[in-house]
Short mmCIF file of C-alpha atoms and ligand atoms in Angstrom, two decimals:
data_model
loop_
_atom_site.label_atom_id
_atom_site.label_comp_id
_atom_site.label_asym_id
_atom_site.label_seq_id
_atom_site.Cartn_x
_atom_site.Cartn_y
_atom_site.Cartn_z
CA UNK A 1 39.01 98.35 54.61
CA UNK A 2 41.71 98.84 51.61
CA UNK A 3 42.86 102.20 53.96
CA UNK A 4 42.82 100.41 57.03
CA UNK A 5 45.21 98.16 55.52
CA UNK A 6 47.23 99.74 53.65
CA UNK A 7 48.01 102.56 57.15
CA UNK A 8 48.52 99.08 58.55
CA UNK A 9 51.28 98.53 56.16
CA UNK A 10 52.43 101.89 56.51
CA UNK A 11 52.93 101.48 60.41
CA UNK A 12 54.47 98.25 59.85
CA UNK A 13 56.86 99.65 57.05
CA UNK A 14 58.27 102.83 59.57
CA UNK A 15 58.53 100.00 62.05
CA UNK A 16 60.82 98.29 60.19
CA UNK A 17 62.89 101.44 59.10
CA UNK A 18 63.54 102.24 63.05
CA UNK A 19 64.13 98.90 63.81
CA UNK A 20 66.52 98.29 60.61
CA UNK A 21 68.04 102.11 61.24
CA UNK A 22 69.62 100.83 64.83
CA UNK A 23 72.36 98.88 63.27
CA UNK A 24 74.91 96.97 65.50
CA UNK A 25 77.26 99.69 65.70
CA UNK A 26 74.34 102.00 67.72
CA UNK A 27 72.78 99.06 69.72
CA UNK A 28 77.13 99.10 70.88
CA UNK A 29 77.35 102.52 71.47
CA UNK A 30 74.14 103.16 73.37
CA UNK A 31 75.13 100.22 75.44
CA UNK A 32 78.86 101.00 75.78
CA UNK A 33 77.56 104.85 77.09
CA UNK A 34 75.28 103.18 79.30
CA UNK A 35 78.07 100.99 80.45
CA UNK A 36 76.22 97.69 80.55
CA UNK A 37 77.95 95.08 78.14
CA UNK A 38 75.86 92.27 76.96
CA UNK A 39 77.50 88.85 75.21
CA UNK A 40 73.90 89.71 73.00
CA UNK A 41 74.75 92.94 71.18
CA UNK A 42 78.08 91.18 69.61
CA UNK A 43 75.77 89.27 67.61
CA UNK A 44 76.36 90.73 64.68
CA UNK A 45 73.12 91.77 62.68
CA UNK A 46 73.83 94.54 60.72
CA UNK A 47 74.63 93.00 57.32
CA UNK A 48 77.36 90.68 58.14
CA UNK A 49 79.71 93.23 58.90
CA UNK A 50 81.29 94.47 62.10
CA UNK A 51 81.84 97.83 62.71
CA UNK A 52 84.21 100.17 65.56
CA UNK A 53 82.30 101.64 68.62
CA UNK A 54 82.40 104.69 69.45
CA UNK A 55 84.50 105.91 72.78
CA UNK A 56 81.98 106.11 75.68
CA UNK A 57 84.22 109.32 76.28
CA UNK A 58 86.84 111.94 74.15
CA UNK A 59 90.07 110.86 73.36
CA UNK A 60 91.84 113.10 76.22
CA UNK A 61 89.19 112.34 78.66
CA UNK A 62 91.29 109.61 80.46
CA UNK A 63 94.06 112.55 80.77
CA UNK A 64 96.66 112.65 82.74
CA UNK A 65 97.07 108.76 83.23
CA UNK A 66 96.72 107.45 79.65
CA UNK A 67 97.55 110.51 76.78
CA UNK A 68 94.99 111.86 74.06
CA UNK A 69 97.44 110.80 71.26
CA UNK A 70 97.60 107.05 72.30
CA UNK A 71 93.95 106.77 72.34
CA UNK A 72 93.71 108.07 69.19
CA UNK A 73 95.97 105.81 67.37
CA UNK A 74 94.53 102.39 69.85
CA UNK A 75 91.21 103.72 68.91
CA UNK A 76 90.99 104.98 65.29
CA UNK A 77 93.92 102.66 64.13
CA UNK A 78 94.20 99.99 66.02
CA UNK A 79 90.64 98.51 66.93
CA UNK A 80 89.39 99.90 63.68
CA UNK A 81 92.01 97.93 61.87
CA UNK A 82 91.07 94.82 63.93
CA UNK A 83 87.44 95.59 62.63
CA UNK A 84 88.84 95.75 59.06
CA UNK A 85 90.19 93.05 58.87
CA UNK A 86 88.19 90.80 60.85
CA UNK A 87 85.71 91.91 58.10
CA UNK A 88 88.12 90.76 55.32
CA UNK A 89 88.81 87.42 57.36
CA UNK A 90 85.22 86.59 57.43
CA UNK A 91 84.74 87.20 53.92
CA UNK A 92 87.43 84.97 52.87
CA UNK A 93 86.09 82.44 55.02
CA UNK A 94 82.85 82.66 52.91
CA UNK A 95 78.88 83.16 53.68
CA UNK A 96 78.49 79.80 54.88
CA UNK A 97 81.52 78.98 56.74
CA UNK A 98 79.80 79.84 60.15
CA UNK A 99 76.50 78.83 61.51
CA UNK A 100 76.56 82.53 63.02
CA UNK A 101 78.70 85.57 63.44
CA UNK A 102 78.43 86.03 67.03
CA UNK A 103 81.72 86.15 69.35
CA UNK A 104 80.09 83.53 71.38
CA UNK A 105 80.38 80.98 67.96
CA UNK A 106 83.35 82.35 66.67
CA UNK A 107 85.31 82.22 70.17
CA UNK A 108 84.00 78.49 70.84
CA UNK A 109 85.01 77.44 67.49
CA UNK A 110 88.17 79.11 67.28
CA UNK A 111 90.73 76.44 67.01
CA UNK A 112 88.87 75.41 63.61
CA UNK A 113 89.07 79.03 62.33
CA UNK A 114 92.26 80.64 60.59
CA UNK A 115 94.37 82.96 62.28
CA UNK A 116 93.36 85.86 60.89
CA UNK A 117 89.59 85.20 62.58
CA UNK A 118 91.38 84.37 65.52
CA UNK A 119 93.82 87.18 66.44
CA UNK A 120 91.35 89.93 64.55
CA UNK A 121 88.20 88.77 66.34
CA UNK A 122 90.07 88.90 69.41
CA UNK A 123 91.20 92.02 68.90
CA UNK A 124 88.07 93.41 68.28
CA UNK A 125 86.16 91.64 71.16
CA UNK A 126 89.08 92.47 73.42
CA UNK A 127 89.32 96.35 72.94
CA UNK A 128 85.72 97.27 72.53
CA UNK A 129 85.21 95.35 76.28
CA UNK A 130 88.55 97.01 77.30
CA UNK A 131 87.26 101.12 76.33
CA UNK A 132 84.24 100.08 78.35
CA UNK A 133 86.38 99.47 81.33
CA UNK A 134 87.92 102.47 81.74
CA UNK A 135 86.15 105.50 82.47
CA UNK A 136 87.59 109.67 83.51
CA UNK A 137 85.12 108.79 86.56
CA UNK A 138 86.81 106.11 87.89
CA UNK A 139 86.38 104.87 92.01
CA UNK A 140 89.75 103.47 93.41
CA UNK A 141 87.93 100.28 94.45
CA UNK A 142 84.84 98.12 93.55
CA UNK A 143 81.91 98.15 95.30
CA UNK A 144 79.13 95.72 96.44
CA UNK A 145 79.53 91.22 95.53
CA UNK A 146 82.59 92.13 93.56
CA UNK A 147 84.76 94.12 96.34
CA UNK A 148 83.63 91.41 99.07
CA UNK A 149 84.66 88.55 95.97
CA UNK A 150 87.49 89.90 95.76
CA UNK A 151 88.92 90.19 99.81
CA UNK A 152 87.51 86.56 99.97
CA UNK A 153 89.64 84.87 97.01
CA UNK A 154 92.66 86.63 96.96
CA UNK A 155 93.11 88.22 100.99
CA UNK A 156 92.70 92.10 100.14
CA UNK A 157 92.02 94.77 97.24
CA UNK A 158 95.61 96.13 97.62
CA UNK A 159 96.82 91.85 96.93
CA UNK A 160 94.53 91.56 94.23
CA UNK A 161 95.98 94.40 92.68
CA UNK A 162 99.43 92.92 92.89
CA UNK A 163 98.74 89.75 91.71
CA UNK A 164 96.78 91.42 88.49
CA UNK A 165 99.34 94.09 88.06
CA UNK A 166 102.04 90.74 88.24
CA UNK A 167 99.93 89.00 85.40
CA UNK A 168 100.42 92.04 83.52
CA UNK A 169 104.02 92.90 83.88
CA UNK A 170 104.78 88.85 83.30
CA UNK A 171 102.95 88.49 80.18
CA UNK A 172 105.66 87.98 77.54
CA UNK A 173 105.37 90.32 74.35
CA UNK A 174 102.26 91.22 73.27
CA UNK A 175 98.90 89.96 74.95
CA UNK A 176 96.41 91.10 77.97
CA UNK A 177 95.65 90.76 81.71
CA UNK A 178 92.07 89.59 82.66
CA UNK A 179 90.06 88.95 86.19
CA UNK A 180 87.99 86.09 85.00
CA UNK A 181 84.71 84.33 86.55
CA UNK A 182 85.21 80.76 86.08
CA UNK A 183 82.26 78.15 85.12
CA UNK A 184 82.16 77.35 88.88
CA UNK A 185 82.06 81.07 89.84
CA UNK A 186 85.46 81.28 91.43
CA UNK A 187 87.45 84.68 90.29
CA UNK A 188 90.61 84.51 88.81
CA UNK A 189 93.60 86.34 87.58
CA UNK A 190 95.09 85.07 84.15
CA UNK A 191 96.92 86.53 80.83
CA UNK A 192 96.65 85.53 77.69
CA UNK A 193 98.95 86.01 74.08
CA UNK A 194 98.52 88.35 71.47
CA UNK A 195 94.52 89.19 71.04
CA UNK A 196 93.50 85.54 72.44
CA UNK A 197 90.87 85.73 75.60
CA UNK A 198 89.25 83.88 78.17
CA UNK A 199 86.17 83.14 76.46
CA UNK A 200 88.30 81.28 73.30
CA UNK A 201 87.60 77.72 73.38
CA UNK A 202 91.38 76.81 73.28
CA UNK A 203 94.24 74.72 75.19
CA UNK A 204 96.75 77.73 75.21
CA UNK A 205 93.96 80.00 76.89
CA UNK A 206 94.48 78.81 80.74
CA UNK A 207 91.99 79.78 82.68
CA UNK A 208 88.78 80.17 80.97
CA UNK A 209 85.79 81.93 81.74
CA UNK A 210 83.81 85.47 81.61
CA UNK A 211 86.13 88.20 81.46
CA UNK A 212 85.28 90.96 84.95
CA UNK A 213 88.32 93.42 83.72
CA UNK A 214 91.02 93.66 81.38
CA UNK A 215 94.18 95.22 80.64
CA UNK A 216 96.14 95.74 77.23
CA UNK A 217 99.95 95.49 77.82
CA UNK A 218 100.50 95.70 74.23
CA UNK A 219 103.26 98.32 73.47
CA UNK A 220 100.64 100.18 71.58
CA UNK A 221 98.93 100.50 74.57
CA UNK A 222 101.94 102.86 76.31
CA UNK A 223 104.42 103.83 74.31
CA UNK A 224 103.99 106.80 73.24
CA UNK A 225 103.43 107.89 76.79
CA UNK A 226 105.74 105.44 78.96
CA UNK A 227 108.11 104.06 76.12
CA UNK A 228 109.40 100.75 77.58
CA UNK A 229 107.84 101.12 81.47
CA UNK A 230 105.37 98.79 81.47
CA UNK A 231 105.05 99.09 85.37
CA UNK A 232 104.36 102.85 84.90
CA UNK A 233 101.37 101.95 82.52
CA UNK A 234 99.78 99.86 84.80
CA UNK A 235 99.81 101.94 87.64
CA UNK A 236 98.03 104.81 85.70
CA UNK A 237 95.73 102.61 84.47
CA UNK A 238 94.48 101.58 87.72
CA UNK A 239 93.37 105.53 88.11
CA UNK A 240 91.13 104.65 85.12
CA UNK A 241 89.52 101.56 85.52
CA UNK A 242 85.46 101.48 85.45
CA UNK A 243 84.62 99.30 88.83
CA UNK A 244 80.92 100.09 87.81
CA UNK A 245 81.15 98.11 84.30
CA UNK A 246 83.36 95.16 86.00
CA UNK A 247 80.38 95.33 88.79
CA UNK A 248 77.64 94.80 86.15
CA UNK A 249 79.97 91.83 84.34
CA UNK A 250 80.96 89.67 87.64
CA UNK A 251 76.72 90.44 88.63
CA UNK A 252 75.83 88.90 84.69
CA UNK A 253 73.42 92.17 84.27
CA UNK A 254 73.05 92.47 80.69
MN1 MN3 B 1 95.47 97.31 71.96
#
């Protein structure tokens, strides 16, 4: 009886080991290589911390259209220092300061949160949805509820494309381009400032919803490659863009 127990408690120990060994950072990566994004896996479980995905590909995978050396730096500068400091902002704020560390809280809540929560979880949220997006195996056009979505709200692929690439190009500064499913289902084409997104509960976000695809037109995002041509950005990146993962967001499969 004492040995049956006590294997019991063995089996339920290595249980917990597995379970506690898959921190947030792998439960992101297996489902950023998979390509399915959940709202789920940004709950943040491992510790209180957040930590930087990997690339669901190599740094000069998405070659010629956006450059090995600008990854790099977006990547393993950039995002991580949003992670670092999104980190430090949550720290600062305290253990108890949040009901929960999830996006979902943090993003509804964010006009009651400092800046630094604001424009660091952004940034975060923002860029690890935005290297999911883009893919070295990228179709010119979407496929399935999405493509016919698309033709139906906005007249054809090519127009869509011109409005989004106009969203992009008009964005003042620093900030992003997003296809967004509204509440009522309807897609639309926004931008919002700095690291702020569709899914902050905010009066300076316009159109708010889930985010189908998004585009950085920070300078960080192209300069090393384009310099000051935005335009030139944004028609490479279109060479890059991961219908398959904007598929599975507009569809909700988690
Ligand atoms: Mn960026």
């Amino acid at each position: 009886m004492e040995k049956e127990n006590s294997r019991r408690d063995f089996i339920k120990k290595s249980a917990t080991l597995i379970i506690g060994s898959l921190t947030a950072s792998s439960i992101l990566n297996s489902a950023f290589a998979s390509g399915k994004f959940a709202d789920s896996i940004f709950i943040n479980p491992d510790g209180g911390k957040f930590s930087l995905p990997a690339l669901p590909y190599g740094y000069d995978a998405l070659e010629p259209h956006i450059d090995k050396m600008t990854m790099e730096i977006h990547h393993g500068k950039h995002h991580k220092a949003y992670v670092d400091n999104l980190n430090k902002a949550l720290d600062a704020l305290g253990k108890n300061a949040l009901e929960d560390q999830s996006f979902e809280h943090i993003f509804d809540k964010i006009e009651k949160l400092p800046d630094a929560v604001r424009n660091n979880a952004g940034g975060h949220y923002n860029h690890s949805l935005f290297w999911t997006l883009m893919t070295p195996k990228g179709s010119a056009e979407p496929k399935g509820k999405l493509a016919e979505d698309i033709k139906a709200g906005f007249g054809s692929f090519e127009e869509f494309k011109k409005q989004f690439s106009d969203a992009a190009m008009k964005r003042f500064g620093s900030g992003w381009a997003w296809l967004v499913k509204t509440k009522k289902g309807k897609l639309v084409i926004t931008s919002t400032a700095n690291q702020d997104n569709p899914l902050m509960n905010s009066d300076s976000v316009e159109a708010k919803g889930t985010p189908i695809l998004a585009l950085d037109v920070w300078e960080h995002a192209y300069y090393l490659k384009n310099q000051n041509r935005r335009a030139d950005y944004i028609a490479s990146w279109w060479n890059v863009v991961n219908w398959e993962t904007a598929e599975g967001l507009y569809e909700g499969k988690k």
